[in-house]
């Protein structure tokens, strides 16, 4: 990987009254006339070390600029398809902001020695800012790395040891930089703001599904079809699915634990990878609900897995007559395999934690 330092732009807490409001709104208000006074600009190019400390997860990363050629060369692996209309949206945003207000999130297998080395660079002398966010009870802390020896060590590691990384968040930003960065007069340039976090500092959650049903829905027929594909057990209380190919289904009054039958899985034995989300889309949603395209069917509502059963059920109760599917998350082994094989995940298969907030570290593209 080919990375470099940059002149980071940070929110100026001496001017900003509420950092939560700033991060919530900066994406849409960055072009406002008074935005410049809310920012503080660096004078020396540097890397940024980044910690996120939460109740369930501790994440440590490095923020830098990544040469988009690594994406073009296949060193930054994707797991989603991108849409041209979303790339055009990115272009419009960049033409207005001339900045990136949020880094793409790139994941890599942990390198314990290097990760420990980065820890030695965090001192009170280079602490640049820290924030606490109440909504997730998270503390975000940032340190700068600007001395030439440390910069060389980090850059050399990325170039010689980190040959392949995985996109966790930011597919459309990367594809936009790749597609339009070489155009004459482009404001994008060749470097994209990135944060690298090892797998050990990430969690993959599923997107759970809620399907809206008609008032005269035939539940008996649906259950009959479901039992043709799965072992189904009625349970008294919900639990987190315990293994791959296990999921929960709820009608509101009843909850069922479901496991795909071996006879169904046998049909997919020659596939390089079989995922719950793929089976649910291709088998259950197609047969039980006659869905032709899950990407466009407006009967589906997705609920982020980090919200747990409580958040899922809260959304479920709002939807009226419906059925809900509570899934087991994709593990990192399958996630890597999808990317390594050049495959793509079904829509809404992964929700990565932590989420990187807008506006905490900004890259002014005019300074690339």
mmCIF file of C-alpha atoms in Angstrom:
data_model
loop_
_atom_site.group_PDB
_atom_site.id
_atom_site.type_symbol
_atom_site.label_atom_id
_atom_site.label_comp_id
_atom_site.label_asym_id
_atom_site.label_seq_id
_atom_site.Cartn_x
_atom_site.Cartn_y
_atom_site.Cartn_z
ATOM 1 C CA UNK A 1 0.000 0.000 0.000
ATOM 2 C CA UNK A 2 1.223 3.482 -0.880
ATOM 3 C CA UNK A 3 0.320 6.073 1.730
ATOM 4 C CA UNK A 4 1.441 9.548 2.715
ATOM 5 C CA UNK A 5 0.970 12.240 5.344
ATOM 6 C CA UNK A 6 -1.359 15.205 4.908
ATOM 7 C CA UNK A 7 -2.291 18.584 6.340
ATOM 8 C CA UNK A 8 -5.235 17.450 8.436
ATOM 9 C CA UNK A 9 -8.093 19.805 9.223
ATOM 10 C CA UNK A 10 -9.835 19.432 12.583
ATOM 11 C CA UNK A 11 -12.952 20.891 14.216
ATOM 12 C CA UNK A 12 -12.076 23.854 16.439
ATOM 13 C CA UNK A 13 -13.655 23.078 19.801
ATOM 14 C CA UNK A 14 -13.038 26.615 21.020
ATOM 15 C CA UNK A 15 -15.654 27.747 18.489
ATOM 16 C CA UNK A 16 -17.948 24.702 18.189
ATOM 17 C CA UNK A 17 -20.525 24.516 20.968
ATOM 18 C CA UNK A 18 -21.685 20.947 20.389
ATOM 19 C CA UNK A 19 -19.474 18.374 18.669
ATOM 20 C CA UNK A 20 -22.427 15.985 18.235
ATOM 21 C CA UNK A 21 -24.324 18.589 16.216
ATOM 22 C CA UNK A 22 -21.200 19.379 14.222
ATOM 23 C CA UNK A 23 -20.561 15.768 13.172
ATOM 24 C CA UNK A 24 -24.256 15.228 12.421
ATOM 25 C CA UNK A 25 -24.504 18.264 10.154
ATOM 26 C CA UNK A 26 -21.049 18.856 8.654
ATOM 27 C CA UNK A 27 -21.739 16.609 5.673
ATOM 28 C CA UNK A 28 -24.477 18.927 4.437
ATOM 29 C CA UNK A 29 -23.230 22.257 5.823
ATOM 30 C CA UNK A 30 -19.546 22.113 4.897
ATOM 31 C CA UNK A 31 -19.980 24.732 2.181
ATOM 32 C CA UNK A 32 -21.631 27.228 4.560
ATOM 33 C CA UNK A 33 -19.908 30.607 4.811
ATOM 34 C CA UNK A 34 -19.126 30.309 8.517
ATOM 35 C CA UNK A 35 -17.622 26.792 8.290
ATOM 36 C CA UNK A 36 -14.025 28.015 7.969
ATOM 37 C CA UNK A 37 -14.083 29.634 11.400
ATOM 38 C CA UNK A 38 -15.112 26.289 12.923
ATOM 39 C CA UNK A 39 -11.995 24.552 11.619
ATOM 40 C CA UNK A 40 -8.338 24.534 12.587
ATOM 41 C CA UNK A 41 -5.717 23.702 9.987
ATOM 42 C CA UNK A 42 -2.431 21.878 10.467
ATOM 43 C CA UNK A 43 0.865 23.503 9.550
ATOM 44 C CA UNK A 44 2.958 20.330 9.230
ATOM 45 C CA UNK A 45 2.003 17.182 7.253
ATOM 46 C CA UNK A 46 1.438 14.199 9.528
ATOM 47 C CA UNK A 47 -0.227 10.857 10.079
ATOM 48 C CA UNK A 48 -3.067 10.625 12.600
ATOM 49 C CA UNK A 49 -3.345 7.832 15.175
ATOM 50 C CA UNK A 50 -6.941 7.200 16.163
ATOM 51 C CA UNK A 51 -8.521 5.397 19.137
ATOM 52 C CA UNK A 52 -12.204 4.677 19.628
ATOM 53 C CA UNK A 53 -13.071 3.333 23.077
ATOM 54 C CA UNK A 54 -16.596 2.004 23.561
ATOM 55 C CA UNK A 55 -18.413 -0.374 25.874
ATOM 56 C CA UNK A 56 -18.248 -3.337 23.503
ATOM 57 C CA UNK A 57 -15.232 -2.519 21.355
ATOM 58 C CA UNK A 58 -11.809 -0.886 21.437
ATOM 59 C CA UNK A 59 -10.496 0.161 18.027
ATOM 60 C CA UNK A 60 -7.126 1.621 17.050
ATOM 61 C CA UNK A 61 -6.305 2.917 13.605
ATOM 62 C CA UNK A 62 -4.116 5.082 11.389
ATOM 63 C CA UNK A 63 -5.511 7.951 9.289
ATOM 64 C CA UNK A 64 -3.564 8.929 6.169
ATOM 65 C CA UNK A 65 -3.865 9.450 2.433
ATOM 66 C CA UNK A 66 -3.884 6.358 0.185
ATOM 67 C CA UNK A 67 -2.870 6.406 -3.460
ATOM 68 C CA UNK A 68 -5.946 5.465 -5.485
ATOM 69 C CA UNK A 69 -3.697 3.457 -7.812
ATOM 70 C CA UNK A 70 -3.691 0.727 -5.138
ATOM 71 C CA UNK A 71 -7.441 0.411 -5.717
ATOM 72 C CA UNK A 72 -7.003 0.294 -9.484
ATOM 73 C CA UNK A 73 -4.285 -2.355 -9.116
ATOM 74 C CA UNK A 74 -6.550 -4.598 -7.024
ATOM 75 C CA UNK A 75 -4.706 -4.139 -3.730
ATOM 76 C CA UNK A 76 -7.807 -2.644 -2.082
ATOM 77 C CA UNK A 77 -10.424 -5.372 -2.265
ATOM 78 C CA UNK A 78 -14.129 -4.661 -2.450
ATOM 79 C CA UNK A 79 -17.151 -6.791 -1.555
ATOM 80 C CA UNK A 80 -19.955 -4.633 -2.974
ATOM 81 C CA UNK A 81 -21.020 -3.476 -6.403
ATOM 82 C CA UNK A 82 -21.120 0.266 -6.958
ATOM 83 C CA UNK A 83 -23.737 2.353 -8.744
ATOM 84 C CA UNK A 84 -22.958 5.108 -11.230
ATOM 85 C CA UNK A 85 -25.635 7.409 -9.819
ATOM 86 C CA UNK A 86 -24.004 7.286 -6.384
ATOM 87 C CA UNK A 87 -20.609 8.049 -7.922
ATOM 88 C CA UNK A 88 -22.137 11.097 -9.588
ATOM 89 C CA UNK A 89 -23.528 12.181 -6.205
ATOM 90 C CA UNK A 90 -20.010 11.930 -4.771
ATOM 91 C CA UNK A 91 -18.629 14.059 -7.602
ATOM 92 C CA UNK A 92 -21.202 16.771 -6.903
ATOM 93 C CA UNK A 93 -20.392 16.770 -3.194
ATOM 94 C CA UNK A 94 -16.657 16.978 -3.827
ATOM 95 C CA UNK A 95 -17.057 19.827 -6.325
ATOM 96 C CA UNK A 96 -18.846 21.824 -3.622
ATOM 97 C CA UNK A 97 -16.752 20.870 -0.585
ATOM 98 C CA UNK A 98 -13.363 20.382 -2.225
ATOM 99 C CA UNK A 99 -12.739 18.194 0.802
ATOM 100 C CA UNK A 100 -13.335 14.756 2.278
ATOM 101 C CA UNK A 101 -15.079 15.027 5.628
ATOM 102 C CA UNK A 102 -14.867 11.312 6.413
ATOM 103 C CA UNK A 103 -12.193 8.684 5.654
ATOM 104 C CA UNK A 104 -12.901 5.413 3.917
ATOM 105 C CA UNK A 105 -12.522 2.494 6.331
ATOM 106 C CA UNK A 106 -9.949 -0.110 5.260
ATOM 107 C CA UNK A 107 -9.399 -3.328 7.219
ATOM 108 C CA UNK A 108 -6.385 -5.612 7.383
ATOM 109 C CA UNK A 109 -5.329 -8.769 9.277
ATOM 110 C CA UNK A 110 -3.667 -7.770 12.528
ATOM 111 C CA UNK A 111 0.119 -7.293 12.591
ATOM 112 C CA UNK A 112 0.818 -7.406 16.315
ATOM 113 C CA UNK A 113 4.365 -6.013 16.217
ATOM 114 C CA UNK A 114 3.414 -3.051 14.026
ATOM 115 C CA UNK A 115 0.211 -2.393 15.967
ATOM 116 C CA UNK A 116 2.237 -2.354 19.203
ATOM 117 C CA UNK A 117 4.736 0.036 17.606
ATOM 118 C CA UNK A 118 1.964 2.520 16.837
ATOM 119 C CA UNK A 119 1.001 2.451 20.517
ATOM 120 C CA UNK A 120 4.467 3.713 21.479
ATOM 121 C CA UNK A 121 3.896 6.838 19.375
ATOM 122 C CA UNK A 122 0.920 8.021 21.433
ATOM 123 C CA UNK A 123 2.066 10.580 23.992
ATOM 124 C CA UNK A 124 0.638 13.634 25.710
ATOM 125 C CA UNK A 125 2.916 15.796 23.570
ATOM 126 C CA UNK A 126 1.271 14.799 20.279
ATOM 127 C CA UNK A 127 -2.309 14.463 21.514
ATOM 128 C CA UNK A 128 -4.336 16.714 19.221
ATOM 129 C CA UNK A 129 -7.960 16.209 20.299
ATOM 130 C CA UNK A 130 -10.438 13.923 22.030
ATOM 131 C CA UNK A 131 -14.222 13.781 22.146
ATOM 132 C CA UNK A 132 -16.924 11.819 23.936
ATOM 133 C CA UNK A 133 -20.158 10.890 22.186
ATOM 134 C CA UNK A 134 -23.055 10.041 24.470
ATOM 135 C CA UNK A 135 -25.206 8.219 21.910
ATOM 136 C CA UNK A 136 -22.852 5.217 21.915
ATOM 137 C CA UNK A 137 -20.819 6.107 25.007
ATOM 138 C CA UNK A 138 -17.657 6.321 22.900
ATOM 139 C CA UNK A 139 -14.431 8.254 23.403
ATOM 140 C CA UNK A 140 -12.551 9.285 20.228
ATOM 141 C CA UNK A 141 -8.894 10.307 20.635
ATOM 142 C CA UNK A 142 -6.372 11.550 18.047
ATOM 143 C CA UNK A 143 -2.573 11.877 18.039
ATOM 144 C CA UNK A 144 -0.293 13.248 15.312
ATOM 145 C CA UNK A 145 2.863 11.604 13.939
ATOM 146 C CA UNK A 146 5.108 14.109 12.180
ATOM 147 C CA UNK A 147 8.721 13.142 12.912
ATOM 148 C CA UNK A 148 10.548 11.870 9.798
ATOM 149 C CA UNK A 149 11.829 8.644 11.372
ATOM 150 C CA UNK A 150 8.348 7.457 12.453
ATOM 151 C CA UNK A 151 6.819 8.519 9.141
ATOM 152 C CA UNK A 152 9.426 6.488 7.257
ATOM 153 C CA UNK A 153 8.850 3.439 9.474
ATOM 154 C CA UNK A 154 5.081 3.548 8.943
ATOM 155 C CA UNK A 155 5.344 4.199 5.216
ATOM 156 C CA UNK A 156 7.845 1.353 4.764
ATOM 157 C CA UNK A 157 5.617 -1.095 6.631
ATOM 158 C CA UNK A 158 2.624 -0.265 4.448
ATOM 159 C CA UNK A 159 4.642 -0.503 1.241
ATOM 160 C CA UNK A 160 6.484 -3.744 2.063
ATOM 161 C CA UNK A 161 4.208 -5.673 4.435
ATOM 162 C CA UNK A 162 0.651 -4.574 3.751
ATOM 163 C CA UNK A 163 0.029 -5.900 0.262
ATOM 164 C CA UNK A 164 -3.751 -6.240 0.450
ATOM 165 C CA UNK A 165 -6.509 -4.550 2.449
ATOM 166 C CA UNK A 166 -10.295 -4.831 2.520
ATOM 167 C CA UNK A 167 -12.959 -2.149 2.168
ATOM 168 C CA UNK A 168 -15.180 -2.058 5.238
ATOM 169 C CA UNK A 169 -16.866 1.254 4.397
ATOM 170 C CA UNK A 170 -16.437 3.605 1.447
ATOM 171 C CA UNK A 171 -16.957 1.630 -1.774
ATOM 172 C CA UNK A 172 -18.469 4.537 -3.683
ATOM 173 C CA UNK A 173 -15.892 7.074 -2.563
ATOM 174 C CA UNK A 174 -13.089 4.799 -3.733
ATOM 175 C CA UNK A 175 -14.736 3.966 -7.042
ATOM 176 C CA UNK A 176 -15.378 7.674 -7.612
ATOM 177 C CA UNK A 177 -11.722 8.572 -7.019
ATOM 178 C CA UNK A 178 -10.651 5.723 -9.275
ATOM 179 C CA UNK A 179 -13.020 6.674 -12.084
ATOM 180 C CA UNK A 180 -12.730 10.449 -12.094
ATOM 181 C CA UNK A 181 -9.363 11.169 -10.493
ATOM 182 C CA UNK A 182 -7.464 11.022 -13.784
ATOM 183 C CA UNK A 183 -9.800 13.345 -15.677
ATOM 184 C CA UNK A 184 -8.383 16.635 -16.849
ATOM 185 C CA UNK A 185 -9.241 19.408 -14.423
ATOM 186 C CA UNK A 186 -10.539 16.974 -11.802
ATOM 187 C CA UNK A 187 -10.632 18.294 -8.239
ATOM 188 C CA UNK A 188 -10.329 14.799 -6.826
ATOM 189 C CA UNK A 189 -6.647 14.011 -7.268
ATOM 190 C CA UNK A 190 -4.840 10.725 -6.685
ATOM 191 C CA UNK A 191 -5.095 10.359 -2.910
ATOM 192 C CA UNK A 192 -8.107 9.390 -0.805
ATOM 193 C CA UNK A 193 -8.517 10.001 2.938
ATOM 194 C CA UNK A 194 -8.376 6.602 4.671
ATOM 195 C CA UNK A 195 -8.396 5.045 8.117
ATOM 196 C CA UNK A 196 -6.774 1.638 8.527
ATOM 197 C CA UNK A 197 -8.043 -0.549 11.384
ATOM 198 C CA UNK A 198 -6.984 -4.185 11.946
ATOM 199 C CA UNK A 199 -9.640 -6.901 12.027
ATOM 200 C CA UNK A 200 -9.124 -7.183 15.788
ATOM 201 C CA UNK A 201 -10.542 -3.675 16.179
ATOM 202 C CA UNK A 202 -13.662 -4.253 14.088
ATOM 203 C CA UNK A 203 -16.981 -6.012 14.529
ATOM 204 C CA UNK A 204 -19.263 -7.228 11.741
ATOM 205 C CA UNK A 205 -22.984 -7.039 12.440
ATOM 206 C CA UNK A 206 -25.771 -8.217 10.147
ATOM 207 C CA UNK A 207 -28.541 -6.154 8.665
ATOM 208 C CA UNK A 208 -31.734 -7.716 10.011
ATOM 209 C CA UNK A 209 -34.828 -7.737 7.829
ATOM 210 C CA UNK A 210 -38.475 -6.780 8.307
ATOM 211 C CA UNK A 211 -40.961 -7.672 5.564
ATOM 212 C CA UNK A 212 -44.303 -5.857 5.281
ATOM 213 C CA UNK A 213 -47.199 -8.227 4.614
ATOM 214 C CA UNK A 214 -50.702 -7.820 3.256
ATOM 215 C CA UNK A 215 -53.622 -7.860 5.690
ATOM 216 C CA UNK A 216 -54.829 -11.219 4.368
ATOM 217 C CA UNK A 217 -51.417 -12.878 4.524
ATOM 218 C CA UNK A 218 -51.540 -16.698 4.675
ATOM 219 C CA UNK A 219 -49.315 -17.517 7.667
ATOM 220 C CA UNK A 220 -50.039 -21.243 7.530
ATOM 221 C CA UNK A 221 -48.840 -21.492 3.941
ATOM 222 C CA UNK A 222 -45.728 -19.466 4.748
ATOM 223 C CA UNK A 223 -44.837 -21.716 7.691
ATOM 224 C CA UNK A 224 -45.368 -24.797 5.539
ATOM 225 C CA UNK A 225 -42.983 -23.478 2.909
ATOM 226 C CA UNK A 226 -40.455 -22.411 5.565
ATOM 227 C CA UNK A 227 -40.380 -25.907 7.043
ATOM 228 C CA UNK A 228 -39.520 -27.289 3.638
ATOM 229 C CA UNK A 229 -36.234 -25.394 3.790
ATOM 230 C CA UNK A 230 -35.454 -25.207 7.512
ATOM 231 C CA UNK A 231 -35.715 -27.026 10.806
ATOM 232 C CA UNK A 232 -38.057 -24.746 12.757
ATOM 233 C CA UNK A 233 -38.368 -24.611 16.552
ATOM 234 C CA UNK A 234 -40.699 -22.303 18.427
ATOM 235 C CA UNK A 235 -38.858 -20.555 21.281
ATOM 236 C CA UNK A 236 -40.044 -18.561 24.298
ATOM 237 C CA UNK A 237 -37.390 -15.839 24.306
ATOM 238 C CA UNK A 238 -35.185 -14.383 21.579
ATOM 239 C CA UNK A 239 -31.457 -15.045 21.538
ATOM 240 C CA UNK A 240 -28.572 -14.105 19.286
ATOM 241 C CA UNK A 241 -28.290 -16.755 16.551
ATOM 242 C CA UNK A 242 -25.607 -19.188 17.652
ATOM 243 C CA UNK A 243 -23.894 -20.195 14.409
ATOM 244 C CA UNK A 244 -23.835 -19.766 10.654
ATOM 245 C CA UNK A 245 -27.069 -21.030 9.013
ATOM 246 C CA UNK A 246 -29.076 -20.267 12.176
ATOM 247 C CA UNK A 247 -31.499 -17.314 12.227
ATOM 248 C CA UNK A 248 -34.616 -16.230 14.093
ATOM 249 C CA UNK A 249 -37.958 -15.423 12.545
ATOM 250 C CA UNK A 250 -40.729 -13.582 14.373
ATOM 251 C CA UNK A 251 -44.347 -12.782 13.687
ATOM 252 C CA UNK A 252 -44.530 -10.615 16.799
ATOM 253 C CA UNK A 253 -46.553 -13.042 18.890
ATOM 254 C CA UNK A 254 -44.259 -15.976 18.082
ATOM 255 C CA UNK A 255 -40.508 -16.422 17.673
ATOM 256 C CA UNK A 256 -38.875 -19.308 15.826
ATOM 257 C CA UNK A 257 -35.290 -20.532 15.662
ATOM 258 C CA UNK A 258 -34.534 -21.741 12.127
ATOM 259 C CA UNK A 259 -31.643 -23.803 10.750
ATOM 260 C CA UNK A 260 -31.179 -24.542 7.055
ATOM 261 C CA UNK A 261 -31.698 -28.214 6.217
ATOM 262 C CA UNK A 262 -28.722 -30.211 4.870
ATOM 263 C CA UNK A 263 -30.791 -31.139 1.815
ATOM 264 C CA UNK A 264 -30.950 -27.439 0.876
ATOM 265 C CA UNK A 265 -27.273 -26.755 1.589
ATOM 266 C CA UNK A 266 -26.342 -29.777 -0.545
ATOM 267 C CA UNK A 267 -27.716 -27.964 -3.585
ATOM 268 C CA UNK A 268 -25.082 -25.272 -3.099
ATOM 269 C CA UNK A 269 -22.117 -27.552 -2.371
ATOM 270 C CA UNK A 270 -20.282 -26.491 -5.533
ATOM 271 C CA UNK A 271 -20.568 -22.785 -4.738
ATOM 272 C CA UNK A 272 -17.313 -21.202 -3.508
ATOM 273 C CA UNK A 273 -19.194 -19.695 -0.563
ATOM 274 C CA UNK A 274 -22.704 -20.017 0.879
ATOM 275 C CA UNK A 275 -24.026 -17.193 3.043
ATOM 276 C CA UNK A 276 -27.213 -16.817 5.074
ATOM 277 C CA UNK A 277 -28.085 -13.540 3.376
ATOM 278 C CA UNK A 278 -27.736 -15.147 -0.053
ATOM 279 C CA UNK A 279 -29.968 -18.060 0.927
ATOM 280 C CA UNK A 280 -32.591 -15.820 2.489
ATOM 281 C CA UNK A 281 -32.698 -13.648 -0.642
ATOM 282 C CA UNK A 282 -32.601 -16.468 -3.181
ATOM 283 C CA UNK A 283 -34.755 -19.030 -1.378
ATOM 284 C CA UNK A 284 -37.050 -17.586 1.283
ATOM 285 C CA UNK A 285 -37.720 -14.142 -0.117
ATOM 286 C CA UNK A 286 -38.179 -15.469 -3.624
ATOM 287 C CA UNK A 287 -40.506 -18.348 -2.691
ATOM 288 C CA UNK A 288 -42.281 -17.095 0.431
ATOM 289 C CA UNK A 289 -42.733 -13.470 -0.688
ATOM 290 C CA UNK A 290 -42.315 -13.693 -4.474
ATOM 291 C CA UNK A 291 -39.606 -11.024 -4.494
ATOM 292 C CA UNK A 292 -37.907 -10.548 -7.845
ATOM 293 C CA UNK A 293 -35.224 -8.077 -6.747
ATOM 294 C CA UNK A 294 -34.435 -7.432 -3.073
ATOM 295 C CA UNK A 295 -32.547 -4.261 -4.002
ATOM 296 C CA UNK A 296 -35.706 -2.537 -5.210
ATOM 297 C CA UNK A 297 -38.553 -4.256 -3.340
ATOM 298 C CA UNK A 298 -40.064 -1.657 -1.011
ATOM 299 C CA UNK A 299 -41.526 -4.266 1.324
ATOM 300 C CA UNK A 300 -38.116 -4.779 2.952
ATOM 301 C CA UNK A 301 -36.880 -2.661 5.844
ATOM 302 C CA UNK A 302 -33.318 -3.158 7.093
ATOM 303 C CA UNK A 303 -32.285 -2.721 10.723
ATOM 304 C CA UNK A 304 -28.626 -2.390 11.686
ATOM 305 C CA UNK A 305 -27.453 -5.357 13.716
ATOM 306 C CA UNK A 306 -25.579 -3.342 16.347
ATOM 307 C CA UNK A 307 -28.978 -2.267 17.727
ATOM 308 C CA UNK A 308 -29.540 -5.829 18.968
ATOM 309 C CA UNK A 309 -32.893 -7.513 19.442
ATOM 310 C CA UNK A 310 -34.298 -4.524 21.349
ATOM 311 C CA UNK A 311 -33.655 -2.100 18.494
ATOM 312 C CA UNK A 312 -34.778 -4.639 15.923
ATOM 313 C CA UNK A 313 -38.054 -5.364 17.719
ATOM 314 C CA UNK A 314 -38.726 -1.666 18.247
ATOM 315 C CA UNK A 315 -38.592 -1.169 14.468
ATOM 316 C CA UNK A 316 -40.598 -4.336 13.959
ATOM 317 C CA UNK A 317 -43.516 -3.113 16.080
ATOM 318 C CA UNK A 318 -43.737 0.125 14.078
ATOM 319 C CA UNK A 319 -44.217 -1.619 10.752
ATOM 320 C CA UNK A 320 -47.716 -3.092 11.187
ATOM 321 C CA UNK A 321 -48.433 -6.556 9.780
ATOM 322 C CA UNK A 322 -45.000 -8.001 9.098
ATOM 323 C CA UNK A 323 -42.486 -10.771 9.631
ATOM 324 C CA UNK A 324 -38.943 -10.265 10.886
ATOM 325 C CA UNK A 325 -35.658 -12.089 10.288
ATOM 326 C CA UNK A 326 -32.871 -11.777 12.869
ATOM 327 C CA UNK A 327 -29.580 -13.002 11.415
ATOM 328 C CA UNK A 328 -26.184 -14.378 12.361
ATOM 329 C CA UNK A 329 -23.365 -12.035 11.238
ATOM 330 C CA UNK A 330 -20.904 -12.880 8.485
ATOM 331 C CA UNK A 331 -17.557 -13.798 10.038
ATOM 332 C CA UNK A 332 -14.220 -12.308 8.986
ATOM 333 C CA UNK A 333 -13.136 -15.520 7.271
ATOM 334 C CA UNK A 334 -16.113 -15.437 4.903
ATOM 335 C CA UNK A 335 -15.758 -11.669 4.495
ATOM 336 C CA UNK A 336 -12.142 -12.083 3.364
ATOM 337 C CA UNK A 337 -13.008 -14.996 1.128
ATOM 338 C CA UNK A 338 -15.657 -13.000 -0.720
ATOM 339 C CA UNK A 339 -13.167 -10.223 -1.445
ATOM 340 C CA UNK A 340 -10.244 -12.534 -2.221
ATOM 341 C CA UNK A 341 -12.306 -14.431 -4.802
ATOM 342 C CA UNK A 342 -13.533 -11.236 -6.425
ATOM 343 C CA UNK A 343 -17.123 -11.945 -5.380
ATOM 344 C CA UNK A 344 -19.683 -9.523 -3.989
ATOM 345 C CA UNK A 345 -21.929 -9.865 -0.986
ATOM 346 C CA UNK A 346 -25.713 -9.661 -1.303
ATOM 347 C CA UNK A 347 -27.101 -6.177 -0.594
ATOM 348 C CA UNK A 348 -27.150 -5.184 3.073
ATOM 349 C CA UNK A 349 -24.997 -8.061 4.343
ATOM 350 C CA UNK A 350 -22.598 -6.246 6.694
ATOM 351 C CA UNK A 351 -22.658 -3.386 9.164
ATOM 352 C CA UNK A 352 -19.181 -2.600 10.492
ATOM 353 C CA UNK A 353 -18.444 -1.146 13.893
ATOM 354 C CA UNK A 354 -17.024 1.256 14.797
ATOM 355 C CA UNK A 355 -18.638 3.827 12.531
ATOM 356 C CA UNK A 356 -16.345 6.685 11.580
ATOM 357 C CA UNK A 357 -18.026 10.025 12.262
ATOM 358 C CA UNK A 358 -18.066 12.906 9.811
ATOM 359 C CA UNK A 359 -15.879 15.941 10.339
ATOM 360 C CA UNK A 360 -13.461 14.767 13.053
ATOM 361 C CA UNK A 361 -10.548 14.605 10.585
ATOM 362 C CA UNK A 362 -10.928 16.383 7.235
ATOM 363 C CA UNK A 363 -8.797 16.334 4.111
ATOM 364 C CA UNK A 364 -8.732 19.497 1.980
ATOM 365 C CA UNK A 365 -8.300 18.118 -1.543
ATOM 366 C CA UNK A 366 -6.700 21.349 -2.716
ATOM 367 C CA UNK A 367 -3.701 20.502 -0.485
ATOM 368 C CA UNK A 368 -3.042 16.965 -1.817
#
